[in-house]
Amino acid sequence: MARLWYRMAAGIVSAGLALGVAEVLAAFVGSETAPVQVLGSTVIDHTPGGLREWAIQTFGTSDKMVLYLCMAVVAILLAAFIGVVERGNRAIGSSVFAVFGVVTAVIAVEQHGVSAAFPTVVGVAVGIYALRVLTRRVEAYEDAVSDGGVASVSGAGEAGRGSLGAGESSAAAVGVVGTSVSGVGDSAGRGDTSANRARADSPEAWADPPEARADAARARADSVEAVEGDRLTPGDRTPASSVSTDRPQPTPHPALVPNGASALRRRQLLRGVAITGGVALVAGFGGRLLGSRRADVSGERAAVQLPEPVGPPISLAPEADLRLPGLTPYLTRNADFYRIDTELIVPQLSIEDWSLRIHGMVDREIVIRWADLANRQAIERLVTLACVSNSVGGDLIGNAMWRGYRLDEMLAEAGPHPDADMVLSHSVDGWTASTPLSALTDGRDALLAVGMNGEPLPVSHGYPARMVVPGLYGYVSATKWVTELEVTRFDRAMAYWTKRWWSPYGPVKTGTRIDTPRANAKVSKGTVAIAGVAWAQHRGIGAVEVRIDGGPWQQAKLSADQSIDTWRQWVFEWNATPGSHTVIARATDGTGAIQTADRAGALPDGATGHHEITFTVR
Ligand SMILES: Nc1nc2c(c(=O)[nH]1)N[C@H]1C(S)=C(S)[C@@H](COP(=O)(O)O)O[C@H]1N2
Ligand SMILES: [Mo]
């Protein structure tokens, strides 16, 4: 059983080494070319909408962490399997390993071009080499264990020659024993010679890694030393019998006791596994660190000067935030803002490399560079951004102050054709969103945003530039790290999530969430503030009502109306009676439409239904 574990360990550390080496190379070629990223993004890209939905609902914004963990479990199982099926004389595991390498390399090339295969190819080659070496060590150990007794005896008795009679692959191990002992009887030099002969006679000798040979040589030297240190006299057969009993017994070299060969082989094997595993970890984490250091734009971001917005600065009415304990603040801090994207590694896009190309069905293609933005007028607007995957009562929604440039002005300069109806925005990594051209040109504050709450965009929220369009879910409008606006038509192009069964259109649905009391909370009797947020971006919120224990709908008090593009807080003060209570909330948007009670999941265009919680009053 233990031997199976050794093979598994050999497979796992070899695969780890492959990934580690690839990480180091990817630090130079591009972090997105590391096999972990290549495979991870492939998994994400092929995750059907429903499963993504489930993953986001279940794991929220830690969905990627979960993906990594799942991938790690699969990789470890696979690597263990590869280790178990690998044989010294039949490279079965290596072949499986190589197949995975080739597949990953091909995907990498498809994703990022020919050079993207480099980290995977080199990593897998190194990994296969490690697997071959370690497998031979496992087998040398196994043979030493099964032939151990015989080998020791024959080796001790017949010196190096004994090894010739021993099983093929145990020959090397026997050679070590024979040499040590023959070194006692004859000269160390002759012992070495016979050992070399034994090794040369054995096919295993050739398969033995240089390091193992060095180990064996060291073992020979050790044993000779040990023997001479103990003043063994020539002719003594076994060290044990020759040690005088009136002195403390030195520990004999493992190679000199029965089964010593297996102990030596085991040590070589474990050392090989430990070194390979260690190098894998250092390379993996070192490579990652190196990669992020090399590309990191956080220093550049800290030095970016945001443009001064024109017009009166946003004044937040004091009543825009009810400031109740447990109630979501009106403005979401950058650090608290939900993050949803398909990136495993956040793109590090320098302002030097950034540009926005507006092309497709336009009269003249235009390219806007970072420096060009200085000649444009910036504005600042409050906009609540929501994710289509937000479930009823979920927290994939946030409200920020965005600073940037009007997209309608930029589009007008390019001159969209009259028959165009969609803008397919592309991010630097190839993700796309389909936004109705009308939503970008109808006068709403659709922005190319560069600032969020007074700071340059955080890197994970799209630095240096992203789109923000009031009234639309993020997946059809809020492209982060945006580099291209392709003017086209809905019947000609499909965006990333539309290809995965989500709707091509994603207007935000009216929603309400009860923030306090929390579901299943226990509150003390007296006046309880039932409070939450409600949104209907670009239509505004007209009213919020609550219904307690199936009673009548009652009007909640709303926070000040800041903008039809942002959410509003609401509160209903209730004189709580002891017992268990159920509260439902619903919103009415600025057009007078009441939020539907029909329950629907997020796929394909956003969840509906009233948020309902139960709490206990004591
Ligand atoms: N490049 C890129 N932009 C993207 C996405 C993405 O996966 N890649 N996800 C979109 C989705 S689904 C949402 S809800 C918003 C979330 O923006 P945030 O992470 O800043 O909150 O970004 C949008 N922009
Ligand atoms: Mo989203």
XYZ file of C-alpha atoms and ligand atoms in Angstrom:
643
model
C 0.000 0.000 0.000
C 2.773 2.357 0.975
C 4.266 1.888 -2.472
C 1.096 3.099 -4.107
C 1.369 6.224 -2.015
C 4.934 6.716 -3.195
C 3.818 6.488 -6.798
C 1.001 8.916 -6.153
C 3.418 11.298 -4.466
C 5.779 11.011 -7.440
C 2.927 11.869 -9.804
C 1.710 14.775 -7.696
C 5.086 16.453 -7.178
C 5.976 15.981 -10.849
C 2.748 17.632 -11.945
C 3.397 20.332 -9.369
C 6.862 20.856 -10.809
C 5.391 21.157 -14.303
C 2.968 23.833 -13.101
C 5.641 25.593 -11.064
C 8.129 25.761 -13.934
C 5.348 26.981 -16.208
C 4.450 29.734 -13.724
C 8.025 31.005 -13.773
C 8.078 31.081 -17.579
C 4.618 32.641 -17.700
C 5.943 35.485 -15.566
C 7.903 36.452 -18.672
C 5.643 35.308 -21.507
C 2.443 36.607 -19.866
C 0.634 35.450 -16.760
C -2.394 34.401 -18.805
C -0.271 31.719 -20.503
C 0.303 29.699 -17.321
C -1.477 26.341 -17.677
C -3.589 27.030 -14.582
C -4.920 30.193 -16.216
C -5.338 28.608 -19.620
C -7.364 25.724 -18.215
C -9.206 27.856 -15.678
C -10.395 30.326 -18.297
C -11.376 27.435 -20.552
C -13.481 25.963 -17.779
C -15.093 29.363 -17.150
C -15.714 29.893 -20.847
C -17.408 26.520 -21.149
C -19.430 26.755 -17.996
C -23.064 26.766 -19.076
C -25.128 29.731 -17.893
C -27.077 27.639 -15.413
C -24.011 26.262 -13.703
C -22.402 29.693 -13.544
C -25.660 30.909 -12.090
C -25.579 28.232 -9.450
C -21.907 28.870 -8.690
C -22.427 32.605 -8.256
C -25.556 32.094 -6.150
C -23.868 29.515 -4.000
C -20.398 30.970 -3.656
C -20.994 34.617 -4.525
C -17.873 36.519 -5.370
C -15.650 33.682 -4.114
C -16.771 31.644 -7.125
C -13.251 31.765 -8.527
C -11.692 30.511 -5.351
C -14.070 27.570 -5.535
C -13.127 27.010 -9.167
C -9.446 26.970 -8.208
C -10.125 24.494 -5.406
C -12.100 22.196 -7.702
C -9.346 22.384 -10.300
C -6.754 21.621 -7.628
C -8.658 18.540 -6.463
C -9.053 17.261 -10.035
C -5.381 17.996 -10.779
C -4.184 16.164 -7.674
C -6.319 13.109 -8.436
C -5.148 13.089 -12.022
C -1.511 13.534 -11.060
C -1.787 10.711 -8.528
C -3.294 8.522 -11.238
C -0.472 9.411 -13.602
C 2.038 8.490 -10.905
C 0.331 5.169 -10.208
C 0.195 4.023 -13.843
C 3.702 5.174 -14.738
C 6.271 2.366 -15.096
C 10.031 2.589 -15.442
C 9.915 0.562 -18.614
C 6.533 1.748 -19.880
C 5.806 5.437 -19.847
C 2.034 5.159 -19.466
C 1.650 7.969 -16.966
C 4.080 10.130 -18.900
C 1.972 9.640 -22.013
C -1.160 10.779 -20.212
C 0.849 13.692 -18.828
C 2.048 14.563 -22.336
C -1.472 14.415 -23.755
C -2.627 16.911 -21.153
C 0.351 19.082 -21.950
C -0.406 19.075 -25.668
C -4.100 19.835 -25.141
C -3.272 22.701 -22.787
C -0.636 24.034 -25.168
C -3.069 23.963 -28.086
C -5.698 25.850 -26.072
C -3.042 28.341 -24.982
C -2.079 28.950 -28.610
C -5.716 29.430 -29.578
C -6.202 31.878 -26.733
C -3.030 33.912 -26.901
C -0.892 32.947 -29.896
C 2.032 30.632 -30.527
C 4.368 31.839 -27.775
C 1.669 31.079 -25.207
C 2.447 27.362 -25.533
C 5.984 27.846 -24.259
C 5.365 27.712 -20.477
C 3.184 24.608 -20.774
C 5.500 22.748 -23.123
C 8.633 23.357 -21.069
C 6.804 22.795 -17.777
C 5.350 19.476 -18.901
C 8.711 18.330 -20.302
C 10.377 19.027 -16.964
C 7.467 17.380 -15.143
C 7.722 14.228 -17.254
C 11.450 14.052 -16.638
C 10.841 14.324 -12.896
C 8.157 11.652 -13.097
C 10.523 9.284 -14.923
C 13.295 9.819 -12.384
C 11.017 9.460 -9.367
C 9.255 6.403 -10.772
C 12.606 4.692 -11.181
C 13.372 5.509 -7.608
C 10.058 4.076 -6.497
C 10.850 0.903 -8.428
C 14.403 0.707 -7.143
C 12.951 0.955 -3.673
C 10.267 -1.626 -4.348
C 12.847 -4.033 -5.708
C 15.133 -3.418 -2.785
C 12.265 -4.202 -0.440
C 11.196 -7.389 -2.175
C 14.731 -8.645 -2.838
C 16.251 -7.013 0.197
C 17.070 -10.097 2.279
C 18.474 -12.102 -0.581
C 20.448 -9.211 -1.898
C 22.043 -8.441 1.405
C 23.109 -11.969 1.931
C 24.335 -12.609 -1.546
C 25.928 -9.228 -1.675
C 27.697 -9.754 1.596
C 28.781 -13.212 0.733
C 29.874 -12.817 -2.818
C 30.699 -9.202 -2.962
C 29.835 -7.435 -6.204
C 29.385 -10.638 -8.093
C 26.321 -11.583 -6.144
C 24.496 -8.835 -7.810
C 24.725 -10.495 -11.138
C 22.522 -13.250 -9.934
C 20.010 -10.932 -8.375
C 16.993 -9.632 -10.183
C 17.700 -7.148 -12.900
C 16.413 -4.050 -11.336
C 17.719 -4.845 -7.909
C 21.204 -5.133 -9.300
C 22.060 -1.555 -8.556
C 20.864 -1.840 -5.006
C 22.781 -5.032 -4.527
C 25.763 -3.418 -6.058
C 25.770 -0.884 -3.296
C 25.642 -3.505 -0.611
C 28.207 -5.652 -2.334
C 30.542 -2.751 -2.734
C 30.398 -1.743 0.838
C 31.142 -5.164 2.030
C 33.739 -5.857 -0.567
C 35.293 -2.595 0.446
C 35.817 -4.155 3.791
C 37.346 -7.311 2.489
C 39.266 -5.946 -0.482
C 40.413 -2.510 -1.369
C 37.780 0.093 -1.706
C 38.871 0.637 -5.305
C 38.195 -2.905 -6.326
C 34.879 -2.847 -4.616
C 33.997 0.168 -6.641
C 34.967 -1.597 -9.775
C 32.767 -4.533 -9.065
C 29.968 -2.193 -8.181
C 30.407 -0.387 -11.447
C 30.326 -3.653 -13.253
C 27.191 -4.669 -11.470
C 25.632 -1.365 -12.377
C 26.803 -1.503 -15.952
C 25.458 -5.005 -16.339
C 22.088 -3.923 -15.222
C 19.718 -2.071 -17.539
C 18.506 -0.371 -14.406
C 21.891 1.240 -14.043
C 21.299 3.278 -17.148
C 17.886 4.220 -16.035
C 19.216 5.395 -12.714
C 19.237 9.173 -12.441
C 22.623 10.834 -12.035
C 21.610 11.984 -8.603
C 20.862 8.453 -7.490
C 24.260 7.412 -8.769
C 25.849 10.210 -6.811
C 23.882 9.122 -3.770
C 25.056 5.591 -4.206
C 28.649 6.735 -4.558
C 28.282 8.794 -1.418
C 26.779 5.816 0.337
C 29.766 3.736 -0.690
C 32.161 6.345 0.567
C 30.199 6.659 3.797
C 30.226 2.981 4.422
C 33.923 2.698 3.836
C 34.501 5.527 6.233
C 32.172 4.075 8.788
C 33.837 0.726 8.490
C 37.330 2.136 8.817
C 36.332 4.373 11.640
C 35.323 1.314 13.520
C 38.636 -0.333 12.800
C 37.093 -3.350 11.246
C 39.660 -5.867 10.311
C 39.820 -7.337 6.857
C 37.953 -10.570 6.624
C 35.090 -9.532 8.784
C 31.896 -10.433 7.075
C 29.407 -8.259 8.743
C 30.034 -5.009 10.518
C 27.806 -5.975 13.413
C 29.868 -8.984 14.321
C 33.069 -7.020 14.197
C 32.158 -4.265 16.569
C 33.658 -4.791 19.973
C 31.034 -4.990 22.619
C 32.769 -2.779 25.146
C 32.177 0.364 23.097
C 28.884 2.066 22.401
C 27.634 0.640 19.153
C 27.644 3.132 16.295
C 24.597 3.015 14.122
C 25.608 0.953 11.132
C 25.132 2.471 7.733
C 21.762 1.421 6.364
C 23.467 -0.156 3.430
C 25.328 -2.470 5.763
C 22.413 -4.041 7.564
C 19.905 -6.452 6.127
C 17.338 -4.420 4.223
C 19.713 -1.501 4.313
C 19.402 -1.284 0.558
C 15.704 -0.635 0.816
C 16.267 2.006 3.481
C 18.784 3.735 1.262
C 16.468 3.532 -1.730
C 13.617 4.796 0.334
C 15.671 7.731 1.470
C 16.668 8.532 -2.096
C 13.065 8.323 -3.145
C 11.789 10.516 -0.346
C 14.531 13.031 -0.931
C 13.632 13.122 -4.625
C 9.960 13.637 -3.831
C 10.728 16.303 -1.240
C 13.116 18.206 -3.499
C 10.757 18.028 -6.466
C 7.833 19.153 -4.313
C 9.891 21.940 -2.779
C 11.086 23.224 -6.137
C 7.500 23.034 -7.426
C 6.211 25.189 -4.577
C 9.011 27.735 -4.772
C 8.692 27.963 -8.559
C 4.908 28.172 -8.424
C 4.634 30.896 -5.828
C 7.822 32.634 -6.982
C 6.598 32.643 -10.571
C 3.252 34.087 -9.544
C 4.891 36.785 -7.476
C 7.349 37.596 -10.235
C 4.530 37.758 -12.776
C 2.409 40.107 -10.698
C 5.411 42.310 -9.885
C 6.416 42.582 -13.502
C 2.970 43.562 -14.714
C 1.640 45.384 -11.685
C 0.012 48.725 -12.544
C -0.867 49.710 -8.979
C 2.117 52.064 -8.789
C 1.102 53.768 -12.009
C -2.507 53.922 -10.825
C -1.515 55.696 -7.616
C 0.064 58.473 -9.686
C -2.844 58.953 -12.107
C -4.476 62.385 -11.911
C -8.226 62.210 -12.388
C -9.734 64.860 -14.652
C -11.748 67.607 -12.955
C -15.422 67.081 -13.776
C -17.385 69.947 -15.302
C -20.597 71.192 -13.762
C -21.537 71.504 -10.127
C -20.001 68.784 -7.953
C -22.297 66.019 -6.789
C -23.919 67.107 -3.570
C -25.153 64.260 -1.448
C -28.325 65.236 0.355
C -27.983 64.356 4.048
C -31.272 62.471 3.744
C -29.873 60.366 0.919
C -28.418 58.105 3.585
C -30.707 57.149 6.452
C -27.672 55.826 8.355
C -29.459 53.049 10.149
C -27.589 50.199 11.810
C -27.629 47.182 9.522
C -28.757 49.188 6.494
C -26.493 49.233 3.419
C -24.880 52.681 3.055
C -26.115 54.770 0.134
C -22.607 54.992 -1.341
C -20.658 51.756 -1.618
C -16.985 52.050 -0.763
C -14.636 50.740 -3.438
C -13.334 48.058 -1.116
C -16.899 46.858 -0.467
C -18.071 46.971 -4.077
C -19.033 43.553 -5.432
C -16.782 42.214 -8.133
C -17.880 39.918 -10.936
C -15.803 38.995 -13.962
C -14.396 36.013 -15.770
C -10.794 36.893 -14.987
C -8.657 34.533 -12.952
C -5.880 37.092 -12.989
C -6.973 40.715 -13.049
C -5.694 42.333 -16.265
C -2.893 44.801 -15.596
C -3.448 47.310 -18.344
C -1.135 50.305 -18.334
C -2.351 53.699 -19.517
C 0.594 53.536 -21.922
C -0.880 50.459 -23.573
C -4.527 51.418 -23.263
C -6.506 52.884 -26.120
C -10.144 52.806 -27.152
C -10.845 51.989 -30.763
C -14.322 52.749 -32.069
C -14.900 50.827 -35.270
C -17.322 48.644 -37.194
C -20.424 50.242 -38.690
C -19.127 53.790 -38.388
C -18.307 56.565 -40.818
C -14.781 56.953 -39.473
C -12.932 54.675 -37.160
C -11.380 56.544 -34.249
C -8.746 55.634 -31.687
C -8.612 57.452 -28.373
C -5.426 57.243 -26.329
C -5.053 58.022 -22.642
C -3.369 61.361 -23.335
C -6.235 62.349 -25.673
C -8.696 62.138 -22.800
C -7.157 65.281 -21.310
C -8.737 67.256 -24.194
C -12.215 66.016 -23.334
C -14.725 67.139 -20.769
C -15.166 64.806 -17.850
C -18.354 64.472 -15.834
C -19.172 62.730 -12.581
C -22.381 60.774 -11.957
C -23.930 58.525 -9.341
C -24.876 55.188 -10.870
C -25.969 51.960 -9.203
C -24.444 48.928 -10.901
C -26.098 45.531 -10.609
C -25.285 42.035 -11.751
C -27.871 39.995 -13.624
C -26.863 37.038 -11.455
C -27.994 38.822 -8.322
C -30.622 36.681 -6.652
C -33.617 38.111 -4.836
C -32.135 39.452 -1.585
C -28.584 39.117 -2.984
C -25.719 41.565 -2.699
C -24.309 41.763 -6.237
C -25.228 45.438 -6.452
C -23.454 48.623 -5.467
C -23.697 52.379 -5.858
C -20.701 54.535 -6.742
C -19.722 57.956 -7.997
C -18.245 57.410 -11.453
C -16.082 59.966 -13.202
C -15.510 59.736 -16.915
C -16.418 60.795 -20.421
C -19.701 60.698 -22.268
C -19.885 57.728 -24.620
C -22.518 59.453 -26.791
C -19.964 62.154 -27.689
C -17.323 59.619 -28.616
C -19.742 57.572 -30.687
C -20.992 60.682 -32.456
C -17.431 61.457 -33.558
C -17.187 58.028 -35.167
C -20.654 58.358 -36.749
C -22.593 55.089 -36.324
C -24.470 53.911 -39.420
C -28.248 54.275 -39.227
C -28.797 50.517 -39.461
C -26.497 49.709 -36.534
C -28.277 48.814 -33.288
C -25.619 47.382 -30.993
C -22.235 48.254 -29.588
C -20.148 45.212 -28.820
C -17.587 46.406 -26.288
C -14.420 44.357 -25.967
C -12.151 44.184 -22.954
C -8.417 43.687 -23.244
C -8.803 39.960 -22.529
C -11.481 39.396 -25.159
C -14.592 39.463 -22.948
C -17.502 41.237 -24.660
C -20.786 42.918 -23.824
C -23.649 43.811 -26.175
C -25.201 47.188 -25.427
C -28.118 48.582 -27.428
C -26.738 51.534 -29.374
C -29.814 53.475 -28.252
C -28.850 53.140 -24.572
C -25.518 54.776 -25.400
C -26.967 57.623 -27.445
C -30.364 58.445 -25.879
C -28.953 61.081 -23.553
C -28.528 58.995 -20.409
C -25.163 59.279 -18.683
C -23.432 56.356 -20.354
C -19.801 56.740 -19.379
C -16.343 55.679 -20.264
C -15.438 55.756 -16.583
C -11.908 56.312 -15.300
C -12.715 57.199 -11.681
C -14.717 55.506 -8.938
C -15.594 57.370 -5.761
C -12.884 59.965 -6.360
C -10.094 57.487 -7.103
C -8.779 56.032 -10.331
C -10.704 52.795 -11.002
C -9.427 49.996 -8.798
C -7.557 47.474 -10.949
C -10.195 44.820 -10.273
C -12.949 47.244 -11.302
C -11.465 47.963 -14.711
C -8.437 50.252 -14.450
C -7.718 52.304 -16.436
C -11.124 52.561 -18.142
C -14.496 50.810 -18.161
C -18.051 51.392 -19.264
C -20.890 52.326 -16.930
C -24.389 52.570 -18.411
C -27.352 53.460 -16.166
C -30.267 51.047 -16.417
C -28.495 47.977 -17.765
C -27.070 44.973 -15.973
C -23.282 44.800 -15.919
C -23.001 41.878 -18.330
C -24.468 43.929 -21.196
C -22.898 47.277 -20.407
C -20.165 47.571 -17.798
C -17.130 46.281 -19.691
C -14.024 46.636 -17.553
C -10.547 47.148 -19.071
C -12.427 48.228 -22.194
C -10.356 48.707 -25.347
C -12.807 48.515 -28.254
C -16.305 49.620 -29.141
C -17.459 47.704 -32.175
C -20.581 49.233 -33.677
C -22.643 46.402 -35.116
C -26.079 44.740 -35.062
C -27.771 42.253 -32.723
C -28.368 39.944 -35.672
C -24.660 39.922 -36.519
C -22.780 39.687 -33.251
C -23.163 37.932 -29.921
C -21.582 38.866 -26.625
C -19.760 36.597 -24.218
C -22.694 35.697 -21.963
C -25.222 35.650 -24.781
C -23.244 32.801 -26.297
C -23.761 31.072 -22.947
C -27.545 31.321 -23.010
C -28.040 34.659 -21.295
C -30.271 37.226 -22.920
C -28.671 39.615 -25.431
C -30.581 42.408 -23.651
C -30.293 43.133 -19.968
C -32.337 46.096 -18.728
C -32.299 46.193 -14.923
C -35.476 44.892 -13.290
C -37.030 46.726 -10.368
C -35.818 45.197 -7.123
C -35.924 45.554 -3.341
C -33.884 43.997 -0.599
C -34.589 43.913 3.120
C -31.286 44.569 4.926
C -32.492 44.718 8.502
C -33.614 42.808 10.462
C -31.519 40.011 9.028
C -33.280 36.793 8.108
C -33.833 34.667 11.213
C -32.620 37.456 13.493
C -33.908 37.784 17.017
C -34.798 41.348 17.956
C -36.164 42.777 21.162
C -39.705 44.136 21.269
C -40.462 47.793 20.858
C -39.945 49.795 17.666
C -38.113 47.798 14.999
C -36.715 49.581 11.962
C -37.379 47.366 8.954
C -35.116 48.831 6.282
C -33.475 48.101 2.980
C -32.629 49.364 -0.486
C -34.674 49.487 -3.697
C -33.556 50.066 -7.272
C -34.902 50.542 -10.775
C -31.988 52.192 -12.546
C -32.904 54.888 -15.059
C -36.559 54.707 -14.072
C -36.068 55.659 -10.444
C -37.883 54.454 -7.340
C -41.332 55.880 -6.637
C -42.365 53.865 -3.586
C -41.527 50.912 -1.372
C -44.156 48.991 0.569
C -43.840 46.302 3.182
C -46.278 43.627 4.195
C -46.010 42.092 7.627
C -47.488 38.665 8.412
C -49.736 38.758 5.339
C -51.366 42.044 6.372
C -51.921 45.074 4.145
C -49.137 46.673 2.111
C -47.822 49.679 4.039
C -45.756 52.579 2.705
C -42.133 52.736 3.788
C -40.290 56.030 4.113
C -37.758 56.623 1.323
C -34.340 58.291 1.501
C -33.869 61.473 -0.562
C -34.115 61.005 -4.317
C -30.536 61.544 -5.564
C -30.944 60.310 -9.109
C -33.150 57.974 -11.101
C -29.969 56.015 -11.836
C -29.307 55.036 -8.238
C -30.969 53.004 -5.559
C -32.843 54.485 -2.617
C -32.939 53.364 0.952
C -36.246 52.843 2.750
C -37.375 52.245 6.294
C -40.599 51.157 7.971
C -40.785 51.660 11.718
C -42.813 48.871 13.209
C -44.017 48.411 16.746
C -43.004 44.820 17.116
C -45.135 42.280 18.906
C -43.424 39.191 20.368
C -43.316 36.105 18.195
C -42.176 35.087 14.746
C -42.863 37.452 11.856
C -42.613 37.478 8.105
C -41.880 40.621 6.128
C -42.140 41.069 2.376
C -41.069 44.212 0.518
C -41.849 45.459 -2.971
C -40.919 48.562 -4.916
C -42.708 50.720 -7.441
C -40.506 52.321 -10.079
C -40.606 55.906 -11.324
C -43.081 54.993 -14.081
C -45.549 53.620 -11.529
C -44.924 49.944 -12.315
C -44.979 47.649 -9.285
C -42.234 45.082 -8.991
C -43.564 41.664 -9.985
C -44.179 38.996 -7.359
C -43.555 36.220 -9.894
C -40.524 34.247 -8.900
C -37.912 33.668 -11.578
C -34.280 32.657 -11.481
C -31.543 34.930 -12.782
C -31.120 33.071 -16.100
C -31.662 34.436 -18.761
C -32.207 38.097 -17.857
C -32.441 38.652 -14.090
C -34.260 37.221 -11.072
C -37.713 38.454 -10.013
C -39.915 38.025 -6.961
C -40.337 39.764 -3.644
C -37.703 39.510 -0.951
C -39.146 37.895 2.133
C -37.577 37.372 5.541
C -38.633 35.870 8.827
C -37.459 37.133 12.195
C -38.359 36.713 15.825
C -39.308 39.376 18.342
C -38.663 38.579 21.998
N -13.822 42.639 -18.912
C -14.906 42.282 -18.204
N -15.796 43.222 -17.851
C -16.891 42.887 -17.130
C -17.133 41.546 -16.771
C -16.177 40.575 -17.171
O -16.321 39.379 -16.892
N -15.073 40.976 -17.876
N -18.242 41.230 -16.044
C -19.384 42.144 -16.120
C -20.391 41.866 -15.124
S -21.276 40.431 -15.319
C -20.694 42.746 -14.131
S -22.045 42.501 -13.147
C -19.878 43.946 -13.895
C -19.391 43.998 -12.478
O -18.560 45.095 -12.299
P -17.715 45.204 -10.956
O -16.890 43.974 -10.848
O -16.904 46.451 -11.055
O -18.727 45.289 -9.834
O -18.746 43.980 -14.733
C -18.978 43.602 -16.060
N -17.770 43.850 -16.795
Mo -22.919 40.495 -13.884
